[in-house]
Coordinates of C-alpha atoms and ligand atoms in Angstrom, one line a residue:
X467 CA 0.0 0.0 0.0
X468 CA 1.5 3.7 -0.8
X469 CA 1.5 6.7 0.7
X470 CA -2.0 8.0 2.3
X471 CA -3.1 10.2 -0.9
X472 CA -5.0 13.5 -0.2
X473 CA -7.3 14.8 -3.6
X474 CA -6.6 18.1 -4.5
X475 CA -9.0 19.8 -6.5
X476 CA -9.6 23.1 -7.7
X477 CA -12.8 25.2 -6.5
X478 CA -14.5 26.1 -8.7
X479 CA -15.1 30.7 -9.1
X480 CA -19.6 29.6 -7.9
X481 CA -18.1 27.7 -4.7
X482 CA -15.6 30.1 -3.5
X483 CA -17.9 33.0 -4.1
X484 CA -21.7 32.9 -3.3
X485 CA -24.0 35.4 -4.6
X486 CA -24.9 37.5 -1.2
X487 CA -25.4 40.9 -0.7
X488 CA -26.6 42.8 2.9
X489 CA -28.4 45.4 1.7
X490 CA -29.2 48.2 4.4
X491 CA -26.1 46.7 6.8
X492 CA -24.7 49.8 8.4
X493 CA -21.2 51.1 7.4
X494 CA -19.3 51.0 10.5
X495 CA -18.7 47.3 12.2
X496 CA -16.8 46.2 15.3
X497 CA -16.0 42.7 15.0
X498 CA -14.4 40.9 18.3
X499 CA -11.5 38.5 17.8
X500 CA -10.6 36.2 20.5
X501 CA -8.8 32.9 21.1
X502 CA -10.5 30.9 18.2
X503 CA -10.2 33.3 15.7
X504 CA -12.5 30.9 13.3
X505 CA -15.5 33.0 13.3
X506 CA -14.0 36.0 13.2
X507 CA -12.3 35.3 10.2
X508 CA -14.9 34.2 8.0
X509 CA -16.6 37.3 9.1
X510 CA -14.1 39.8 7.8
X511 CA -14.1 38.0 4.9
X512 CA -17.6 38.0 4.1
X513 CA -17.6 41.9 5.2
X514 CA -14.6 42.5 2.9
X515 CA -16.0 40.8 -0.2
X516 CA -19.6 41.6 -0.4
X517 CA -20.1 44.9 1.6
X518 CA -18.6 48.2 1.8
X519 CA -18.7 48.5 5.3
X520 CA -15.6 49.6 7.8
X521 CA -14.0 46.7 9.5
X522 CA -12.7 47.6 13.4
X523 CA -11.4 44.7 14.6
X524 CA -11.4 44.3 18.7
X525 CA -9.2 42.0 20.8
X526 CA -11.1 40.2 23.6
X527 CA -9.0 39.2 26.5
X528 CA -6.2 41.9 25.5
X529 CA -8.3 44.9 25.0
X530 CA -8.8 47.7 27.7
X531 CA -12.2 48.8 28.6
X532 CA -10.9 52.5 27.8
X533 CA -9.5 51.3 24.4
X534 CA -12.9 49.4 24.1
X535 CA -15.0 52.8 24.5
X536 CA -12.9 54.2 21.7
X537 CA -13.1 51.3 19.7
X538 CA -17.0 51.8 19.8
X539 CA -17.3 55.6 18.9
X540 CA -19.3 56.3 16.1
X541 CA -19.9 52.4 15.6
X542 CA -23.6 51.5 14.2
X543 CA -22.7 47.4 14.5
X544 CA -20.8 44.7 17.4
X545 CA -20.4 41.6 16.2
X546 CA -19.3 39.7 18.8
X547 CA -17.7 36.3 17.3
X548 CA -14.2 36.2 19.5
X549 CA -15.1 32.8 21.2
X550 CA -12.8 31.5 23.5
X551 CA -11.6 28.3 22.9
X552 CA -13.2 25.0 23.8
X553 CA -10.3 24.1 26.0
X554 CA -10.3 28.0 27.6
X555 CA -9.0 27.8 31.5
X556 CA -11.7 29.4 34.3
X557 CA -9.5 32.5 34.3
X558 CA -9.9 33.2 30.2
X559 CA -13.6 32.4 30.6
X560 CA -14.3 34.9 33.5
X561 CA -12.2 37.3 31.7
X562 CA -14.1 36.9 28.4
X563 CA -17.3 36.7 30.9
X564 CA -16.1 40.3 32.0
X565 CA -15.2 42.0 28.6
X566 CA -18.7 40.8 27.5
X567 CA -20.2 43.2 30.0
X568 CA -17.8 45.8 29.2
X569 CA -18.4 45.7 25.8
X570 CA -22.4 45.4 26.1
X571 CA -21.6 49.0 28.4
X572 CA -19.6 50.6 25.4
X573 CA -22.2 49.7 23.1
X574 CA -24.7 51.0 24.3
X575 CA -23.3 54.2 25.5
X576 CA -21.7 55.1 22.3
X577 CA -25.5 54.6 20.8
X578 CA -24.8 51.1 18.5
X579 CA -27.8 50.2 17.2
X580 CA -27.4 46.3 16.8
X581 CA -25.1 43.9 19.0
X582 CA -25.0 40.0 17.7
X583 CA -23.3 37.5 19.5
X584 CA -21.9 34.3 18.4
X585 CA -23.2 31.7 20.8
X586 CA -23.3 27.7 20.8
X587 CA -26.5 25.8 20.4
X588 CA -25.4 23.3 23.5
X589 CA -26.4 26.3 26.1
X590 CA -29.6 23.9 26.0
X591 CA -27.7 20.8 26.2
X592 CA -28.6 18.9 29.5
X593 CA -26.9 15.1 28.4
X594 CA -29.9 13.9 26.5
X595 CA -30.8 13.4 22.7
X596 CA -31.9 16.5 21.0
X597 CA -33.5 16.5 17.8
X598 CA -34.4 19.0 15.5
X599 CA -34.3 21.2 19.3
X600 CA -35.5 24.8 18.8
X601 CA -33.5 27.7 19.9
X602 CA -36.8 28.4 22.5
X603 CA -35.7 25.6 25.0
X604 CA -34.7 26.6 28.2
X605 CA -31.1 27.6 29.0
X606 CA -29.4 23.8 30.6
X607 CA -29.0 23.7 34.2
X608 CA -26.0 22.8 34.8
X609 CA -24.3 23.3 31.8
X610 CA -22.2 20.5 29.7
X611 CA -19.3 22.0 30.8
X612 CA -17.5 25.1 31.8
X613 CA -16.8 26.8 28.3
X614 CA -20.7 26.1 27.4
X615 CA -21.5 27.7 30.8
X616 CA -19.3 30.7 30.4
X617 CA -21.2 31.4 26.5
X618 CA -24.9 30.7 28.8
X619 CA -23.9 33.7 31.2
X620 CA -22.9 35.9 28.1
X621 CA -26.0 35.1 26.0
X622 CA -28.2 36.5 29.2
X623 CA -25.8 39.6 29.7
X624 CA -26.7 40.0 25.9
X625 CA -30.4 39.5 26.4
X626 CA -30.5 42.2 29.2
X627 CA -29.0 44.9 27.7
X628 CA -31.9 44.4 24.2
X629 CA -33.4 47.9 24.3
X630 CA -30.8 49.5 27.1
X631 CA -30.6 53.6 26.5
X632 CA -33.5 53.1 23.5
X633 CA -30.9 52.7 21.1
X634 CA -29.3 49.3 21.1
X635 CA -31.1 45.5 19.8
X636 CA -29.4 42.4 20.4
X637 CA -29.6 39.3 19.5
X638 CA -27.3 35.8 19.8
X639 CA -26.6 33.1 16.8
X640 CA -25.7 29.7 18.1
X641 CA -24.2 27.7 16.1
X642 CA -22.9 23.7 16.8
X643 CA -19.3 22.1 16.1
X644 CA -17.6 24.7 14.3
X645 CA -15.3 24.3 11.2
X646 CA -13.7 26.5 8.9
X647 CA -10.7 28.1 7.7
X648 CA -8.4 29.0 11.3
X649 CA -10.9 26.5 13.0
X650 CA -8.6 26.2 16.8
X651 CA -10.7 23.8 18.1
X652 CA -12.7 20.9 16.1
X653 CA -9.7 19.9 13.1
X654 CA -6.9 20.5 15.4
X655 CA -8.3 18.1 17.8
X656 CA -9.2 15.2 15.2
X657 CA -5.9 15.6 13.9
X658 CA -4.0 15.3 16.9
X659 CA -5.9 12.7 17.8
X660 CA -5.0 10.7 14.6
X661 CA -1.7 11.3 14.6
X662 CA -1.5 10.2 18.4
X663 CA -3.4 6.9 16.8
X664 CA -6.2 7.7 20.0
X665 CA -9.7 7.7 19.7
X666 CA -11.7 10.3 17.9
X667 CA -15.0 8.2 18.1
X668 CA -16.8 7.0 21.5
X669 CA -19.5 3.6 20.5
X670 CA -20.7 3.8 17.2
X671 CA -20.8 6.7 16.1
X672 CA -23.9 7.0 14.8
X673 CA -25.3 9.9 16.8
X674 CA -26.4 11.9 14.3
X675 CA -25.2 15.4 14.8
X676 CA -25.1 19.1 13.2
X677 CA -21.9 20.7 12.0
X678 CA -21.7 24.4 11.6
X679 CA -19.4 25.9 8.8
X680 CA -18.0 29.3 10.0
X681 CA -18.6 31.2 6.3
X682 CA -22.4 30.2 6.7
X683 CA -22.6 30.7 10.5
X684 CA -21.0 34.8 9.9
X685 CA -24.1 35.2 7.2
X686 CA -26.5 34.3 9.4
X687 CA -24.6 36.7 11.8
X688 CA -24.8 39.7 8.9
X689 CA -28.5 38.8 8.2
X690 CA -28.9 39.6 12.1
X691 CA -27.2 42.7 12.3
X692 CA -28.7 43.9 9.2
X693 CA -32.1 42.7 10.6
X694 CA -31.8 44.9 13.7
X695 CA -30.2 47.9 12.1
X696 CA -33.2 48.0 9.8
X697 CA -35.9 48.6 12.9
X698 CA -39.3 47.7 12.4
X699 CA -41.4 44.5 13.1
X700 CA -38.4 42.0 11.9
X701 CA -36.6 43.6 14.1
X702 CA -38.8 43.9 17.2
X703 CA -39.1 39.8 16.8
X704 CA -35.5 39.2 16.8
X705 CA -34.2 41.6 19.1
X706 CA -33.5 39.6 22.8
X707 CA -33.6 36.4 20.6
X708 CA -31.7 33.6 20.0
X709 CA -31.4 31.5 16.4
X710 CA -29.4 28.5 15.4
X711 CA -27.5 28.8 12.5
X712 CA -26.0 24.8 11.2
X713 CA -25.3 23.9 8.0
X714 CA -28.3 22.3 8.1
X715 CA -27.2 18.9 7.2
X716 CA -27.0 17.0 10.3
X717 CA -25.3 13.8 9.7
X718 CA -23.5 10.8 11.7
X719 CA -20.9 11.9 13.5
X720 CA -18.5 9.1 12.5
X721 CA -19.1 10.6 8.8
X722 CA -18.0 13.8 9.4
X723 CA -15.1 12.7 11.1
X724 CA -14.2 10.3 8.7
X725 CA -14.7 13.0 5.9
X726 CA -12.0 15.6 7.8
X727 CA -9.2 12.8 8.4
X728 CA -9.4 11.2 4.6
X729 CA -9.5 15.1 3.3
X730 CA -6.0 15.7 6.3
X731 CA -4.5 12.7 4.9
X732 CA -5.0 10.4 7.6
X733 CA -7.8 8.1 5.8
X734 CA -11.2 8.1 6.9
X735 CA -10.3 4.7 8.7
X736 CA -7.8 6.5 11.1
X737 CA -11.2 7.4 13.0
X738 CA -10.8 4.9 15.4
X739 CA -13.4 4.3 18.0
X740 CA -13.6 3.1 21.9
X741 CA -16.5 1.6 23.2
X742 CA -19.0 3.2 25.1
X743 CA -19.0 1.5 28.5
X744 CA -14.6 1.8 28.7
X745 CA -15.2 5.6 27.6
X746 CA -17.6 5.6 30.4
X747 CA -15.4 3.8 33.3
X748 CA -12.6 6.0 32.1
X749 CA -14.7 9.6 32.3
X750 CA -15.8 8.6 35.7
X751 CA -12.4 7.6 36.9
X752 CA -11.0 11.1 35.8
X753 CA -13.8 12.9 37.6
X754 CA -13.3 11.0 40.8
X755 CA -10.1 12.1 40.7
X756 CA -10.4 15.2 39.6
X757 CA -13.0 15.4 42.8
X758 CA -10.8 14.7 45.1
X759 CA -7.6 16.0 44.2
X760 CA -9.1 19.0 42.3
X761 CA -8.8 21.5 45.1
X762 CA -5.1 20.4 45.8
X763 CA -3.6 20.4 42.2
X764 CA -5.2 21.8 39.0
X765 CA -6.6 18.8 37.1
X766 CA -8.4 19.3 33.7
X767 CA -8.9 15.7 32.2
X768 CA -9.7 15.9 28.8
X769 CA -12.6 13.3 28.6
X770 CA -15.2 14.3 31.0
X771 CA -18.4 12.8 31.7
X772 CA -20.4 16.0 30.2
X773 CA -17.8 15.8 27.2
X774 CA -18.7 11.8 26.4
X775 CA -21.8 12.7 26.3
X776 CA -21.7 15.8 23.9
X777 CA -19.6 13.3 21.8
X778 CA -22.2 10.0 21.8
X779 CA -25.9 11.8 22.1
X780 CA -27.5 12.8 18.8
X781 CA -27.6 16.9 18.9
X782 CA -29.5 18.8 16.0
X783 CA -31.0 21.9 15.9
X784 CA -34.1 23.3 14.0
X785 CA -33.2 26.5 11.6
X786 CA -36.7 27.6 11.3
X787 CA -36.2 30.3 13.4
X788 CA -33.4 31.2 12.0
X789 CA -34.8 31.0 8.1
X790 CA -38.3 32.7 10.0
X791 CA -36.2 35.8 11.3
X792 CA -33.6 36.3 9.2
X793 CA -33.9 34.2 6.2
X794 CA -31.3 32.3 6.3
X795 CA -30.3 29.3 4.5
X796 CA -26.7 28.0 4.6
X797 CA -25.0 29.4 1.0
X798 CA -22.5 27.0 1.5
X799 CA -23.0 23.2 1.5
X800 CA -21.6 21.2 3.7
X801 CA -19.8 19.2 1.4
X802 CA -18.3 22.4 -0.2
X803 CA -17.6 24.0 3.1
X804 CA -15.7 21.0 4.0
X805 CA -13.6 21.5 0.9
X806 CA -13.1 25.1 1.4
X807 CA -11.8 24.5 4.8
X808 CA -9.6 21.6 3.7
X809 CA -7.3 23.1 1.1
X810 CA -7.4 26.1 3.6
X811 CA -3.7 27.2 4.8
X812 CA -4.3 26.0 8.5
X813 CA -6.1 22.9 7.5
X814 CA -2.9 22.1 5.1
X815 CA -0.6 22.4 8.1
X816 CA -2.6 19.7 9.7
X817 CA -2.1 17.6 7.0
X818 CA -0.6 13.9 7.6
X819 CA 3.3 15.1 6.6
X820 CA 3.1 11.5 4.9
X821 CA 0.4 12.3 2.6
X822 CA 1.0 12.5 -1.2
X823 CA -1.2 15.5 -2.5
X824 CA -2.4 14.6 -6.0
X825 CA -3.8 17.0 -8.0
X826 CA -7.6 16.1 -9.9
X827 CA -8.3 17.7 -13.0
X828 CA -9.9 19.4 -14.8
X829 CA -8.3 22.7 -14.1
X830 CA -8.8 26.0 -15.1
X831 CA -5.7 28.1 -16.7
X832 CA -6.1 30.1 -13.4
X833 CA -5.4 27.2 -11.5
X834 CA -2.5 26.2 -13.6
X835 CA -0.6 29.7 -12.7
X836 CA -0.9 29.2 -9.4
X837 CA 1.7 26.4 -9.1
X838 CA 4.2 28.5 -10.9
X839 CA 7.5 27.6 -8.0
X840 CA 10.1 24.7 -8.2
X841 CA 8.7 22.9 -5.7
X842 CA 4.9 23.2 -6.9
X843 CA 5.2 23.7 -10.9
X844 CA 2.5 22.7 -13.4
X845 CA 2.9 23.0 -17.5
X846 CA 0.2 22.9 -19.8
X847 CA 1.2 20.8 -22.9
X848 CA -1.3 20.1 -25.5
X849 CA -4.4 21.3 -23.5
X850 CA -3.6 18.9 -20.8
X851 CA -2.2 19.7 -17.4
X852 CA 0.9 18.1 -15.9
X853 CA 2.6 18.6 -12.1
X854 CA 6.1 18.5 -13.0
X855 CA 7.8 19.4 -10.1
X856 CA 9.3 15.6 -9.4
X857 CA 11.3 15.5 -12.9
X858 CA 12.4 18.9 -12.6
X859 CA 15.6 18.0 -10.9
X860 CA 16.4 15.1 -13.5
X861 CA 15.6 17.2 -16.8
X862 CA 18.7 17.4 -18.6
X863 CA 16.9 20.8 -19.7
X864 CA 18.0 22.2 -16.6
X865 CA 15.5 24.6 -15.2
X866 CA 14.4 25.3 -18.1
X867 CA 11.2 23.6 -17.3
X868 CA 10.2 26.5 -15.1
X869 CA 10.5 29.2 -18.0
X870 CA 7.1 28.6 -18.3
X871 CA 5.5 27.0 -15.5
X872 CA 2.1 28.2 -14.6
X873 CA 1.6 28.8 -18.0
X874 CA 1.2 26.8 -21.5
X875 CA 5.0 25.6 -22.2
X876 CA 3.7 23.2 -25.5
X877 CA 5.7 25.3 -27.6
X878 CA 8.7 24.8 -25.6
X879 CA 8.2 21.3 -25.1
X880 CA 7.7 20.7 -29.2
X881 CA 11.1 22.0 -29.3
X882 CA 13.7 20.0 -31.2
X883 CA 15.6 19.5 -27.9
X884 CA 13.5 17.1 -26.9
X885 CA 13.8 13.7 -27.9
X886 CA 10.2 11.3 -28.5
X887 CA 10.2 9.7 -25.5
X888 CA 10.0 12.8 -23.5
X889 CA 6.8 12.5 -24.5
X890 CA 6.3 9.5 -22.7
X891 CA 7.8 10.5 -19.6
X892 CA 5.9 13.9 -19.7
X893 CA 2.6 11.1 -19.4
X894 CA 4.1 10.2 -16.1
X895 CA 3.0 13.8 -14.7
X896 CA -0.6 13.9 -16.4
X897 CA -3.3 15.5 -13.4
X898 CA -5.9 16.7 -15.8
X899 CA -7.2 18.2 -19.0
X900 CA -7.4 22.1 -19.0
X901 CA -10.8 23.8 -18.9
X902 CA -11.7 25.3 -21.9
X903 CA -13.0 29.3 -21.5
X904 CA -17.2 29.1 -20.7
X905 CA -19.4 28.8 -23.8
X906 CA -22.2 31.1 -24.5
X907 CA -25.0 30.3 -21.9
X908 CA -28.1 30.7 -24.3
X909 CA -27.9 27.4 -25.5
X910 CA -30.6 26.5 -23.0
X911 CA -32.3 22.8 -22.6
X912 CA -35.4 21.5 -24.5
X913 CA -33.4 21.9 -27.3
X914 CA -31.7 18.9 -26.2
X915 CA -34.9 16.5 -25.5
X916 CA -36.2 17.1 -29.0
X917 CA -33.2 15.9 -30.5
X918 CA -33.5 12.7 -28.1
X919 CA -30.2 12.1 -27.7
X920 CA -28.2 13.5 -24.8
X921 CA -25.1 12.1 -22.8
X922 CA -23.5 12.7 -19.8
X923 CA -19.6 12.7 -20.2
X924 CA -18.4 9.5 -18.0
X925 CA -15.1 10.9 -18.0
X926 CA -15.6 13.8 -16.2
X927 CA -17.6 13.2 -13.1
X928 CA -17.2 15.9 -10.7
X929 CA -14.9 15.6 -7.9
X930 CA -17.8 15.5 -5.7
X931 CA -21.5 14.9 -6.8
X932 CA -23.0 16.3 -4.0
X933 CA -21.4 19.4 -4.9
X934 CA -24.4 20.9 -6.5
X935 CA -22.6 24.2 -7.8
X936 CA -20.3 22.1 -9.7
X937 CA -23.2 22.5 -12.2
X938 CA -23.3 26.3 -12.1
X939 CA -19.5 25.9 -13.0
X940 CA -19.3 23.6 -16.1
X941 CA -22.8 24.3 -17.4
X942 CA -22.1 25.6 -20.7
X943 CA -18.7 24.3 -21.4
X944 CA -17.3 21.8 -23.9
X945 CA -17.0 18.8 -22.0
X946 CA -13.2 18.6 -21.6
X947 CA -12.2 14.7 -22.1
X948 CA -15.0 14.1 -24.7
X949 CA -15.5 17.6 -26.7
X950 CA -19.4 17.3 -26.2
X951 CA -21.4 20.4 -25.8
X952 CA -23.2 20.8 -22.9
X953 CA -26.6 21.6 -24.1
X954 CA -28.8 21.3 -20.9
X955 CA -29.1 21.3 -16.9
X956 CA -31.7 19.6 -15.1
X957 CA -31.6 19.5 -10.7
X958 CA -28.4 17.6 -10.4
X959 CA -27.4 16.7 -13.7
X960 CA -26.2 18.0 -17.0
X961 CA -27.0 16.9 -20.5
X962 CA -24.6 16.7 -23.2
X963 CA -25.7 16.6 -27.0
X964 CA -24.8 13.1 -28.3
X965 CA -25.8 10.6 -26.2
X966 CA -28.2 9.7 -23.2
X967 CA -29.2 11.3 -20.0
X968 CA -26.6 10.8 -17.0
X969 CA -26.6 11.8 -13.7
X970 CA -24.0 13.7 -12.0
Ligands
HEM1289 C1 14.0 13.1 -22.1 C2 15.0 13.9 -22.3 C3 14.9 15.4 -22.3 C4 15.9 16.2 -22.8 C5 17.2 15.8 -23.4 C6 15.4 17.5 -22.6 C7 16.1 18.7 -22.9 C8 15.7 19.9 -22.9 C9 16.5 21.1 -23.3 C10 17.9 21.0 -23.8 C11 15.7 22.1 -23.1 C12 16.1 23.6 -23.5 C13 16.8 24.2 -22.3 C14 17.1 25.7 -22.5 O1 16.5 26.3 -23.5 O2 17.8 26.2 -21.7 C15 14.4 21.7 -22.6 C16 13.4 22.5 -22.2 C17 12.2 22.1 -21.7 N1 11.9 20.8 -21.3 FE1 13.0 19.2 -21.7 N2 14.2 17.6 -22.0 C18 13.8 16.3 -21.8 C19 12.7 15.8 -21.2 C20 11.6 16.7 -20.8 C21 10.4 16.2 -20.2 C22 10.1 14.7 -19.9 C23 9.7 17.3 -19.9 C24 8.4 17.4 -19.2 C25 8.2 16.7 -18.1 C26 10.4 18.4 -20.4 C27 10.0 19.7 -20.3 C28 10.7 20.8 -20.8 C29 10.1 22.1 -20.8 C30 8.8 22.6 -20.3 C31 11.1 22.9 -21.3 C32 11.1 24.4 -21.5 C33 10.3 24.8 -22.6 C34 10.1 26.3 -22.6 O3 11.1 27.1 -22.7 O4 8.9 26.7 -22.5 N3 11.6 18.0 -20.9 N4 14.5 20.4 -22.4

């Protein structure tokens, strides 16, 4: 068996880029940054690409309350996103606990007009199976454990301060099991886990359970803020509310984690599992410890009893209130949200180091001139895409190779130089055809069922079917492998002229 093998494939312009737009979102935003940085992130991004508005970003935990009350002046928007992270000590959640208040203060002295906070669903987590639960149940008594407890406490300093000094709405978005690009928590975890060969998966793992990318988590955050800025009856029934925003997928938790280790490099068998009952002895040996040597040295076991049971009970929330008050749907699946946060920079550097990357065509020429470096260097040759960077230290070219790299190099490579079986070595590197440029679009279907006789390519499956944009993307092109036009998209699957129908 060879090295672990991790697909690389390009994302296509309709998955990296949804078409949103906040209209009405005021101008100037203050968005908190704290230990897991995840939300915050995908925030600023979303703020960055599809609104005009003034980022101010604020540090929780490092921030003054003076430099917080200047922070706030002339601010219309808090979005408060800096979570602490899952593993936070006491000390860092008091102290987030306390810059909550202070910040809920400088809001609404400096007159903001709405205040979101980012929450987690499990506030309402007492140990047992929630399905489809709706953000209306009552706060858990105790909490599952001390970071859930610490978010509780803030999502009722946020609901007191809903209508303080007339100006100021709130409202809190839970979310459940974060991912995403700079994710500190959830992928960092499985992937220590899996390189320490221990357990990432307590019984079965068949607890079904929802996931929560951060990109679709901070729109359901903009919707809010946008919601409350805008007054009126939408906002009068969100304001002192709280919504669940998921991905909306829930799914077995096994899956997911299987998913995230093949996608690290690990294989999605690396998930290895303990049973329920030695999970169990071994929680409720750490707690008795922990309860009777607790108060002499400071003991934080990682598997507690409240934490086996977050991991083994099925937990899934209902969006209605979410799509009722803000109308929100998740733009991002949760198939391409995985993939988004996999070929992110801090997923790649949690990548097994013995993975092989290989690179899945078909790839578009902007692709191509991104790996442009000796040690990542693609050629185009012929309308086909090759990853070179292997032979480059054998070509008795020299670096020549890299004149071109990034780029079409067929010219080069026709040269008289080389000999005819470069051609057969060049094979060797072969990752994928080239996309040709988009079509015109007014070719649209019926067309195709009166000529009774469409195909689906079968070379060209996408990456991933599920991946419903892939559609969006290669509706209208020339299908690469076979030259056949696309002539027609129905729900999940495109028609080619030439053949038969074929799903994607
Ligand atoms: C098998 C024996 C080969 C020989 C003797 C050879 C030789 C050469 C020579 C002499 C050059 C020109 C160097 C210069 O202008 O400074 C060249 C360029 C190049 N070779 Fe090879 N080569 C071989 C195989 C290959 C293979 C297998 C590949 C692809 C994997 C390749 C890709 C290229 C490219 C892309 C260029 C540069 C073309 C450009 O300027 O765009 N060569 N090679």
């Amino acid at each position: 068996m060879g090295p672990p093998e991790i697909s690389y494939i390009e994302l296509p312009p309709s998955v990296l880029r949804k078409p949103l737009e906040y209209p009405g979102l005021p101008q100037e935003v203050l968005v908190t940054s704290g230990a897991n940085s995840c939300l915050t992130k995908a925030v600023l991004d979303l703020l960055q690409t599809y609104t005009a508005a003034n980022a101010t970003v604020l540090e929780v935990g490092s921030t003054s309350d003076a430099g917080m009350e200047e922070l706030l002046q002339g601010k219309d928007v808090v979005l408060h996103v800096g979570l602490p992270k899952a593993d936070a000590t006491s000390e860092e959640l008091n102290r987030f606990l306390q810059q909550t208040e202070a910040l809920l203060h400088a809001a609404s002295s400096a007159k903001v007009k709405s205040f979101v906070f980012a929450s987690v669903a499990s506030v309402v987590f007492t140990g047992s199976d929630l399905r489809a639960a709706g953000a209306d149940l009552p706060p858990a008594s105790p909490c599952i454990d001390a970071h859930t407890a610490a978010l509780s406490a803030a999502e009722q300093r946020v609901a007191a301060f809903n209508g303080r000094g007339g100006a100021l709405a709130t409202a809190v978005v839970r979310h459940h099991n974060l991912y995403g690009a700079g994710d500190a928590d959830l992928l960092p975890a499985l992937a220590q886990h899996a390189r320490e060969a221990r357990m990432q998966v307590v019984g079965g793992g068949d607890n079904v359970v929802d996931f929560s990318y951060a990109g679709n988590v901070a729109h359901a955050h903009l919707l809010a803020a946008r919601a409350l800025a805008a007054g009126g009856s939408d906002a009068a029934a969100l304001a002192g509310c709280a919504v669940v925003a998921t991905d909306a997928e829930p799914v077995p938790y096994r899956q997911f984690v299987g998913g995230v280790l093949e996608g690290l490099g690990y294989g999605s068998k690396a998930a290895t599992s303990v049973p329920y009952a030695v999970a169990f002895s071994l929680a409720l040996f750490f707690h008795a410890v922990a309860f009777m040597f607790g108060s002499v040295v400071a003991l934080r076991p990682r598997l507690t009893l409240g934490r086996l049971k977050s991991l083994t009970r099925f937990q899934y929330y209902s969006g209605a209130a979410a799509h009722e008050l803000l109308g929100y749907h998740p733009p991002w699946s949760r198939a391409e949200a995985l993939q988004i946060t996999l070929q992110s920079a801090d997923a790649r550097a949690l990548r097994n180091p013995a993975a092989r990357v290989r690179p899945v065509g078909p790839f578009s020429a902007a692709e191509v001139a991104r790996h442009r470096t000796a040690d990542d260097a693609w050629i185009i040759v012929d309308g086909k895409v090759y990853a070179v960077t292997p032979y480059l230290e054998q070509h008795p070219g020299g670096d020549a190779i890299l004149n071109n790299a990034g780029a079409d190099s067929s010219a080069g490579f026709h040269g008289p130089q080389h000999p005819a079986q470069a051609a057969e070595v060049l094979q060797e590197f072969y990752v994928g055809d080239l996309l040709q440029e988009p079509l015109r679009k007014d070719m649209q279907g019926g067309a195709a069922e009166a000529r009774g006789a469409e195909q689906r390519c079968g070379t060209c499956a996408p990456p991933d079917p599920s991946i419903s944009s892939y559609i969006n993307e290669y509706w209208g092109r020339r299908c690469p492998n076979a030259g056949l036009q696309t002539v027609q998209q129905r729900s999940n699957r495109l028609v080619f002229a030439g053949g038969e129908w074929g799903t994607v």
